[in-house]
PDB file of C-alpha atoms in Angstrom:
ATOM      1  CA  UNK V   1      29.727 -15.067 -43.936  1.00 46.00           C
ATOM      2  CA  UNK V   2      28.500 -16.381 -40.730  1.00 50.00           C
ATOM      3  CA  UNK V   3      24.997 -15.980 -39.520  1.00 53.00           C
ATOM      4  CA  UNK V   4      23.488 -16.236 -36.289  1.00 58.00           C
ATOM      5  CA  UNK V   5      22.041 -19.193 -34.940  1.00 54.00           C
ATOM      6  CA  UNK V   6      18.696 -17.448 -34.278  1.00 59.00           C
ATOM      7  CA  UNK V   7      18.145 -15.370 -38.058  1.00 64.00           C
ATOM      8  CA  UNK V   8      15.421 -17.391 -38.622  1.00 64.00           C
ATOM      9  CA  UNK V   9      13.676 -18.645 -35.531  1.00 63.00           C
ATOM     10  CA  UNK V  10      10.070 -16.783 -35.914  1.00 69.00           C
ATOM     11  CA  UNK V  11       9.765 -15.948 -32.524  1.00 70.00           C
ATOM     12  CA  UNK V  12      12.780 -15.189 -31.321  1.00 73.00           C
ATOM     13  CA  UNK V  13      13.673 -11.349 -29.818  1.00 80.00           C
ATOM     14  CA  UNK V  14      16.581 -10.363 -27.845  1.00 85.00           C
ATOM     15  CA  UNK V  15      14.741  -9.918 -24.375  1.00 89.00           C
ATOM     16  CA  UNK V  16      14.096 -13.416 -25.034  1.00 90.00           C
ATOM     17  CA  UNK V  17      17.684 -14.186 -25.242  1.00 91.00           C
ATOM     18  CA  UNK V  18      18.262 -12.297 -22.285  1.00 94.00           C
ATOM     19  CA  UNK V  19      16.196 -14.207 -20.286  1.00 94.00           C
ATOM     20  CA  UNK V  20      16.910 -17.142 -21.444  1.00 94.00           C
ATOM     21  CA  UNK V  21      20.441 -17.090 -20.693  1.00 95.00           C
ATOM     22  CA  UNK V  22      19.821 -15.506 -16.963  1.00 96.00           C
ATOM     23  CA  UNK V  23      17.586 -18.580 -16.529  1.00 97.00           C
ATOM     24  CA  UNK V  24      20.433 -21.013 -17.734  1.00 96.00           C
ATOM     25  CA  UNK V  25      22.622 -19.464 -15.205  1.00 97.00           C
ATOM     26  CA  UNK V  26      20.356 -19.660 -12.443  1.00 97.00           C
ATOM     27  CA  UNK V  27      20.122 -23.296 -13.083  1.00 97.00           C
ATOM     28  CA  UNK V  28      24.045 -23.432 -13.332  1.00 96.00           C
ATOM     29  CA  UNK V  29      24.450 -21.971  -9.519  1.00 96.00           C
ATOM     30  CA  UNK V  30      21.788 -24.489  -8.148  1.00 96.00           C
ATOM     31  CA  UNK V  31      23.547 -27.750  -9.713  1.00 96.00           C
ATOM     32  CA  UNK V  32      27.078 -25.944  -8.349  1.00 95.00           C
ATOM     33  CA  UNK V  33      25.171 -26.194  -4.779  1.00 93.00           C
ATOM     34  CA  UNK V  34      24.102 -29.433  -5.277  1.00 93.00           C
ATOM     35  CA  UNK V  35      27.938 -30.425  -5.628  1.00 92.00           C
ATOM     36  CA  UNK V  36      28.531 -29.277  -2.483  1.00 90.00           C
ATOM     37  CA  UNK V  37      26.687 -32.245  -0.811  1.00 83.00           C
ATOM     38  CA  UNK V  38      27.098 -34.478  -3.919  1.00 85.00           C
ATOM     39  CA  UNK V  39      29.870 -34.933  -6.622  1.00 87.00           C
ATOM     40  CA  UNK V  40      27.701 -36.104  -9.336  1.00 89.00           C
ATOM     41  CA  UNK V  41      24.136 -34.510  -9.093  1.00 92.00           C
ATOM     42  CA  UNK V  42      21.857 -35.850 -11.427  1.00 93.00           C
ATOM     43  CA  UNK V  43      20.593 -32.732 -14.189  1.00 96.00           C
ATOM     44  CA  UNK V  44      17.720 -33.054 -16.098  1.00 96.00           C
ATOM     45  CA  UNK V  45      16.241 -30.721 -18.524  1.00 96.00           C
ATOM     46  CA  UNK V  46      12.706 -30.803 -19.900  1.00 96.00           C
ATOM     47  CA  UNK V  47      11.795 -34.058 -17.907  1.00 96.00           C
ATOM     48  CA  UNK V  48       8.193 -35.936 -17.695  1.00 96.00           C
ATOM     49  CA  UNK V  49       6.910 -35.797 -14.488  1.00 97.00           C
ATOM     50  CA  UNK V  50       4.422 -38.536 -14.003  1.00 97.00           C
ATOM     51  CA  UNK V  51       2.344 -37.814  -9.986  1.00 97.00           C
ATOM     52  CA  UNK V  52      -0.648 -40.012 -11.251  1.00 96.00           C
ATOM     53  CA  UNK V  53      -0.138 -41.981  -8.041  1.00 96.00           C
ATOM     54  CA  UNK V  54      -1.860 -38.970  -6.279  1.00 97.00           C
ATOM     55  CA  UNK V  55      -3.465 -37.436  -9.260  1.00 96.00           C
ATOM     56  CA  UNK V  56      -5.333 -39.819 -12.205  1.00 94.00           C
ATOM     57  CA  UNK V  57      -3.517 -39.528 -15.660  1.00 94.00           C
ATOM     58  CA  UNK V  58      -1.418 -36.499 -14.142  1.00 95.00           C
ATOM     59  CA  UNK V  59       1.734 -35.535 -15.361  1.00 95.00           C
ATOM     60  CA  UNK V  60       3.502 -32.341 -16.154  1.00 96.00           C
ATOM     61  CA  UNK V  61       7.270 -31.375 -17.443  1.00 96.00           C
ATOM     62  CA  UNK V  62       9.764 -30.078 -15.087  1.00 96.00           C
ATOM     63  CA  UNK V  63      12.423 -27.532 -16.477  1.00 97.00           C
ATOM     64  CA  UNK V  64      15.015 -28.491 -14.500  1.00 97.00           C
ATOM     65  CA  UNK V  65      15.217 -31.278 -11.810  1.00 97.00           C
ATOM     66  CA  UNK V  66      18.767 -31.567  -9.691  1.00 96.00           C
ATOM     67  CA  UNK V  67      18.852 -34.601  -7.788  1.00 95.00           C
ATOM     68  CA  UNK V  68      21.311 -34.914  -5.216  1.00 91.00           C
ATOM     69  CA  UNK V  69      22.148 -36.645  -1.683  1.00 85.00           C
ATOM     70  CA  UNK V  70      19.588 -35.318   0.442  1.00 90.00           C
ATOM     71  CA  UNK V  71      17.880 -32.651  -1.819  1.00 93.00           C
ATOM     72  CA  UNK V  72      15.671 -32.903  -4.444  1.00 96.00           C
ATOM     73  CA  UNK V  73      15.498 -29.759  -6.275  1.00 97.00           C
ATOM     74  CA  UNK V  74      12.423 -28.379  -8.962  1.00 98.00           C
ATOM     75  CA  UNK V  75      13.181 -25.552 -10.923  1.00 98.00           C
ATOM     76  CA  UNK V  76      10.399 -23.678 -12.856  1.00 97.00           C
ATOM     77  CA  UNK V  77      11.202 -21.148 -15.880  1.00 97.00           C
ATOM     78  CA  UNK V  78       7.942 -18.737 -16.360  1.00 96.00           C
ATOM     79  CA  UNK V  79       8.788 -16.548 -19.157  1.00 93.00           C
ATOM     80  CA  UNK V  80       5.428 -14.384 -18.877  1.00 91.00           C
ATOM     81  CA  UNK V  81       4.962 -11.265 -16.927  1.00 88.00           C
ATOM     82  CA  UNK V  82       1.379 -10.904 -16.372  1.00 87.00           C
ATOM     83  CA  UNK V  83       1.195 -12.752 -12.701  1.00 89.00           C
ATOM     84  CA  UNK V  84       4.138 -12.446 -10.322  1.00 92.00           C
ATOM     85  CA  UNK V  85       3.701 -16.414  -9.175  1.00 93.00           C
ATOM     86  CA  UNK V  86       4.946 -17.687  -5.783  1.00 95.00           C
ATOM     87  CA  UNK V  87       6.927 -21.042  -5.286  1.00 96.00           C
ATOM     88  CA  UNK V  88       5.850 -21.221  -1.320  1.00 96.00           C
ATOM     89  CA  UNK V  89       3.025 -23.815  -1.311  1.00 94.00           C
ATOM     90  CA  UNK V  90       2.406 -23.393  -5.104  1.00 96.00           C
ATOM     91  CA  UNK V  91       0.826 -26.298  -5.924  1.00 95.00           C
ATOM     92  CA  UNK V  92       1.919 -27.166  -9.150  1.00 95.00           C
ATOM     93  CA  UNK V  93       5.831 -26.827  -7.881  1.00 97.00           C
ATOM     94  CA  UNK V  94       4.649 -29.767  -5.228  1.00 98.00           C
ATOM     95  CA  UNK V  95       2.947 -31.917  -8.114  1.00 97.00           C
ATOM     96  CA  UNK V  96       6.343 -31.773 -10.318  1.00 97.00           C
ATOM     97  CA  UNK V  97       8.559 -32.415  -6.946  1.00 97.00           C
ATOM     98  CA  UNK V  98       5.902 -35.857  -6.448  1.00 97.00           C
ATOM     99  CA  UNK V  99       6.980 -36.965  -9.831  1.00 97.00           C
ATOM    100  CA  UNK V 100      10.899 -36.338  -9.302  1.00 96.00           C
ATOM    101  CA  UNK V 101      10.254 -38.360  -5.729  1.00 95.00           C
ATOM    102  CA  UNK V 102       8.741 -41.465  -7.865  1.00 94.00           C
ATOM    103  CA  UNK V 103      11.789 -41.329 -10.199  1.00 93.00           C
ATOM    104  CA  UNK V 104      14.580 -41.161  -7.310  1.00 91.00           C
ATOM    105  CA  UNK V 105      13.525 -41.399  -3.773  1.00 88.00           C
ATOM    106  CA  UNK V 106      14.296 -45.111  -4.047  1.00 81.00           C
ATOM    107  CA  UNK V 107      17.854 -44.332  -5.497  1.00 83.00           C
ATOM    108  CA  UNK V 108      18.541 -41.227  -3.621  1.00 84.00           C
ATOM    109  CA  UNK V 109      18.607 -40.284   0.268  1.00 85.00           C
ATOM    110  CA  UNK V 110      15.941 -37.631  -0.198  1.00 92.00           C
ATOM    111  CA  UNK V 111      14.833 -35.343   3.350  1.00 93.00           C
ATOM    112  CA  UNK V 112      14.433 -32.390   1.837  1.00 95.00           C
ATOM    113  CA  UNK V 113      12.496 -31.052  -1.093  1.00 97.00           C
ATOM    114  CA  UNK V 114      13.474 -27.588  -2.856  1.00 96.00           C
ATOM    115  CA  UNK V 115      11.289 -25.695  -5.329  1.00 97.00           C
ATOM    116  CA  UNK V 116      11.840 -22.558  -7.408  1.00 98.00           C
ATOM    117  CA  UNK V 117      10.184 -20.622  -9.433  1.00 97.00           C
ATOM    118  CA  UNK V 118      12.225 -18.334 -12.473  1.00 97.00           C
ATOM    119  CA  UNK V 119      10.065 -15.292 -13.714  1.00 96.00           C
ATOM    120  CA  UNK V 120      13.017 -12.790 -15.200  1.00 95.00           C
ATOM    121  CA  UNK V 121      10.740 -10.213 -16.734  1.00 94.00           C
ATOM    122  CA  UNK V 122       8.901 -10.122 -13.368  1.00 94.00           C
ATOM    123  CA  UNK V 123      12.622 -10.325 -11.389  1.00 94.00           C
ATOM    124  CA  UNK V 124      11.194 -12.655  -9.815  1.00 95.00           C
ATOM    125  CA  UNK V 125      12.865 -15.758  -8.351  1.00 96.00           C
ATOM    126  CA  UNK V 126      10.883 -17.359  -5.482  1.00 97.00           C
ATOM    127  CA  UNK V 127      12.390 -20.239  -3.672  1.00 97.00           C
ATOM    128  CA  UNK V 128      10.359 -22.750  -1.283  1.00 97.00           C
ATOM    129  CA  UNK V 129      12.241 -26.080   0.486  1.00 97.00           C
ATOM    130  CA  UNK V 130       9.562 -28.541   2.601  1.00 96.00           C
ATOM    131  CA  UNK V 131      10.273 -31.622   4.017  1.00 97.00           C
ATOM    132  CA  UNK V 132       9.773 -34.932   2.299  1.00 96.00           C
ATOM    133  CA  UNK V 133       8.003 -35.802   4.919  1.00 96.00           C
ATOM    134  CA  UNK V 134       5.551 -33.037   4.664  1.00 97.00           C
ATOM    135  CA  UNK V 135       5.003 -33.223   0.465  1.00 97.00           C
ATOM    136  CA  UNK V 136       3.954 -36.513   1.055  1.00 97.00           C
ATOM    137  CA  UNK V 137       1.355 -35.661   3.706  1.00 97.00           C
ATOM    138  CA  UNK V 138      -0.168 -33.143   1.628  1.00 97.00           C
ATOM    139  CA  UNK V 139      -0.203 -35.727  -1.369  1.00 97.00           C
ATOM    140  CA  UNK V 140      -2.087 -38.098   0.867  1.00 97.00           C
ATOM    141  CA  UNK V 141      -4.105 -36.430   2.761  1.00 97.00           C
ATOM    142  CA  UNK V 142      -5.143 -33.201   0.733  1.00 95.00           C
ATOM    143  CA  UNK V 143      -3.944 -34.015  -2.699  1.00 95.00           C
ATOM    144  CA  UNK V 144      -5.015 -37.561  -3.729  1.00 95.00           C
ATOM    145  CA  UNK V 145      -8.482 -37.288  -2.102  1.00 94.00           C
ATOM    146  CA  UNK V 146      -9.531 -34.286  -3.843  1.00 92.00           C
ATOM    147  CA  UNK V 147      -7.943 -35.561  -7.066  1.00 92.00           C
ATOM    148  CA  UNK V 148     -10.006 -38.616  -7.359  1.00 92.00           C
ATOM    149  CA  UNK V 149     -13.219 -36.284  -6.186  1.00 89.00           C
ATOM    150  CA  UNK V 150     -12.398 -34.457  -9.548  1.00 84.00           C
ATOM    151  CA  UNK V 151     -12.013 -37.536 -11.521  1.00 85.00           C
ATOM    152  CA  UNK V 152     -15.299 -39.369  -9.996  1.00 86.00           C
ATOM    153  CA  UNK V 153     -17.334 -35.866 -11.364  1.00 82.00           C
ATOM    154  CA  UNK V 154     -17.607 -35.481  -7.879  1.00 84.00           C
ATOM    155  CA  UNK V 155     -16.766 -32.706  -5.296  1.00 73.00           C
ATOM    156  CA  UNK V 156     -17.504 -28.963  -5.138  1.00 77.00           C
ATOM    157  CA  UNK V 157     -16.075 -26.296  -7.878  1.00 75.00           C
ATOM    158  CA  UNK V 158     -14.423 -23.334  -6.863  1.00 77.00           C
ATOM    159  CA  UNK V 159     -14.446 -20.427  -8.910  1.00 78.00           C
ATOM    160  CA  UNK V 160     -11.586 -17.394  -7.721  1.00 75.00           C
ATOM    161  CA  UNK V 161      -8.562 -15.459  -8.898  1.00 75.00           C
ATOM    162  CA  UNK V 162      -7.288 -18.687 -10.431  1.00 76.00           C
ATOM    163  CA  UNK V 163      -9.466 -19.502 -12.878  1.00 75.00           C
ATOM    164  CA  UNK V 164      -8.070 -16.924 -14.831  1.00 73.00           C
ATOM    165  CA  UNK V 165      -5.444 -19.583 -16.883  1.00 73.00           C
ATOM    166  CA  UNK V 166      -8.484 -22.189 -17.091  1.00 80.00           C
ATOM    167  CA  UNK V 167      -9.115 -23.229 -20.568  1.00 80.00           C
ATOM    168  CA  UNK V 168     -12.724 -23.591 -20.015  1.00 78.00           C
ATOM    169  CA  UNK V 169     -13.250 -20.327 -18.013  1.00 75.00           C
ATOM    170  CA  UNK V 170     -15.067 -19.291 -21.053  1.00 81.00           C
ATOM    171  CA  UNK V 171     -17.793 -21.578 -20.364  1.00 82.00           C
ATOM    172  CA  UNK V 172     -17.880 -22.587 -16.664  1.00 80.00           C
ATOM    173  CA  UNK V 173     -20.881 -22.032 -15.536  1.00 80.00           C
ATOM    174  CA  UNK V 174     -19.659 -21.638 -11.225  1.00 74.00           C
ATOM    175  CA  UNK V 175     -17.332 -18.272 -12.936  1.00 73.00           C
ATOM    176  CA  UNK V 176     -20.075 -16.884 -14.522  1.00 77.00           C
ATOM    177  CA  UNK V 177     -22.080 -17.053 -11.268  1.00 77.00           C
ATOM    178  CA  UNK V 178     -18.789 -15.742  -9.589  1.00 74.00           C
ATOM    179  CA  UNK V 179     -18.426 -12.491 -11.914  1.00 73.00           C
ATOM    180  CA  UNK V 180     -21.765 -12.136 -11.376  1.00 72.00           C
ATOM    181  CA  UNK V 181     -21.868 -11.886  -7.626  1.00 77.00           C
ATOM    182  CA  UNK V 182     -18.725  -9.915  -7.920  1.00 75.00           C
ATOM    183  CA  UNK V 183     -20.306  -7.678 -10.332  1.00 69.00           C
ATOM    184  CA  UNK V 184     -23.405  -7.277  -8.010  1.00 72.00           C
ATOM    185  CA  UNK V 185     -21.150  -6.513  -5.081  1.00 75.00           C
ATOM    186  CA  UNK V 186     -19.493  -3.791  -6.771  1.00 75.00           C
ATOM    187  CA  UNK V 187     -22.428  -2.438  -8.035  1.00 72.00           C
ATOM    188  CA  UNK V 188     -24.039  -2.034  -4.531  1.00 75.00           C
ATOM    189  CA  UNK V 189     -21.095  -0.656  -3.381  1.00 74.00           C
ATOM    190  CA  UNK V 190     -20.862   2.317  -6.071  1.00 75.00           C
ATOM    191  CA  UNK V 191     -24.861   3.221  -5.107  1.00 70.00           C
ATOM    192  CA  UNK V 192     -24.296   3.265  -1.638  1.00 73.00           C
ATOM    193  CA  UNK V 193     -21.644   5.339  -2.523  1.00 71.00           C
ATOM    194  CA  UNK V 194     -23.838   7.654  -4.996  1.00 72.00           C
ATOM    195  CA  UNK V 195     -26.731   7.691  -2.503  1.00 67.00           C
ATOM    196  CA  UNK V 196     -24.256   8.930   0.183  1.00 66.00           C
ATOM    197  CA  UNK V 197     -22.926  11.665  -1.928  1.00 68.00           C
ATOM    198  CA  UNK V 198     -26.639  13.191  -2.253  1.00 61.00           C
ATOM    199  CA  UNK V 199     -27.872  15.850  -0.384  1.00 60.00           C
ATOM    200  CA  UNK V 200     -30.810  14.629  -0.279  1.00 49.00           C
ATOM    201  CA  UNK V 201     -30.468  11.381   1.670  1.00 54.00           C
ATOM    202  CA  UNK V 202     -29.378  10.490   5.149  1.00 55.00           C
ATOM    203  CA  UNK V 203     -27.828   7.330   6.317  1.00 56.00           C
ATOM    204  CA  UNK V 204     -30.728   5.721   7.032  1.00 56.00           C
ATOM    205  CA  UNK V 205     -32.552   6.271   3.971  1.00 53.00           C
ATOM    206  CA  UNK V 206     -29.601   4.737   2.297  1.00 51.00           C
ATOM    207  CA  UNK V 207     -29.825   1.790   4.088  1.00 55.00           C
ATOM    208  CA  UNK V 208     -33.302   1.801   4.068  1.00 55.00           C
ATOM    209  CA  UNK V 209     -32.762   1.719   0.149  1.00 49.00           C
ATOM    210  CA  UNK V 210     -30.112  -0.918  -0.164  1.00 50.00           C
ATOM    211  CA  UNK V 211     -31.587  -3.105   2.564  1.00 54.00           C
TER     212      UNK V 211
END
């Protein structure tokens, strides 16, 4: 009797699968492109990305990477559904496409740099393509300035939307003072609101009361 590859893989469920296999085949179509301008595109799957020429210590692991004559290609599987996430000027797409340069911008004609990001349960697939020209500026001008900021303890911290998948969010103390102005705002807003509502008060006494 023959059993199935995945009986006992913990985490495995068929939407899993699914998606899996759609991302595989995504991948697939972009290295048949890549044959179109080169016979033997380089594939790589799961490789270390090392940008710490821009970024101290950084590195990260591209899915897929599809080097070819002219185009460098990043490919980005996001299984989770949470955040719909954007490949145009997403910087960790342009981080992963610095460390595919340092592997094979001296071996390959590079010009063109093209970034995608796979989020099936979100059918999502965003593509971005920049210049090399224009990664590079952003690596030295925006990029490896601010990076070494952050690794001299130095520079400003910005608390926003993206803190949300920070692993110290928990205990940064600029995100606490962001809720908390957020909180504040919203507050204000719903007595404004309350005081409106009241028969008893006119405009100006609401502003009066809110300052």
């Amino acid at each position: 009797m023959r059993r199935r590859a995945t009986e006992n893989l913990t985490y495995y469920n068929e939407e899993m699968e699914r998606c899996a296999v759609e991302y595989a085949t995504y991948a697939y179509e972009q290295v048949e492109k890549a044959k179109v301008a080169c016979n033997d595109p380089i594939v790589l799957i799961e490789q270390k990305l090392d940008f710490s020429r821009w970024v101290p210590e950084g590195f990260g692991t591209g899915d897929c990477v599809i080097v070819s004559d002219g185009t460098l290609s990043v490919i980005d599987f996001k299984y989770g559904k949470g955040v719909e996430v954007l490949a145009e000027n997403n910087s960790q797409m342009k981080l992963y496409a610095l460390g595919a340069l340092e592997l094979f911008d001296g071996i390959y004609d590079i010009s063109a740099v093209s970034m995608a990001i796979f989020q099936p349960r979100r059918d999502n697939i965003s593509e971005y393509a920049i210049s090399k020209e224009e990664l590079l500026r952003w690596a030295n001008e925006v990029l490896a300035p601010t990076a070494q900021l952050a690794a001299n303890g130095k520079g400003d911290f910005k608390a926003g939307e993206h803190c949300r998948f920070c692993k110290v969010r928990a205990t940064c103390r600029k995100l606490a003072e962001y809720n908390l102005l957020s909180l504040v705002t919203i507050l204000n807003h719903l007595l404004r609101l309350i005081i409106s509502k009241s028969p008893l008060s006119s405009p100006k006494q609401t502003n009066s009361f809110l300052g």
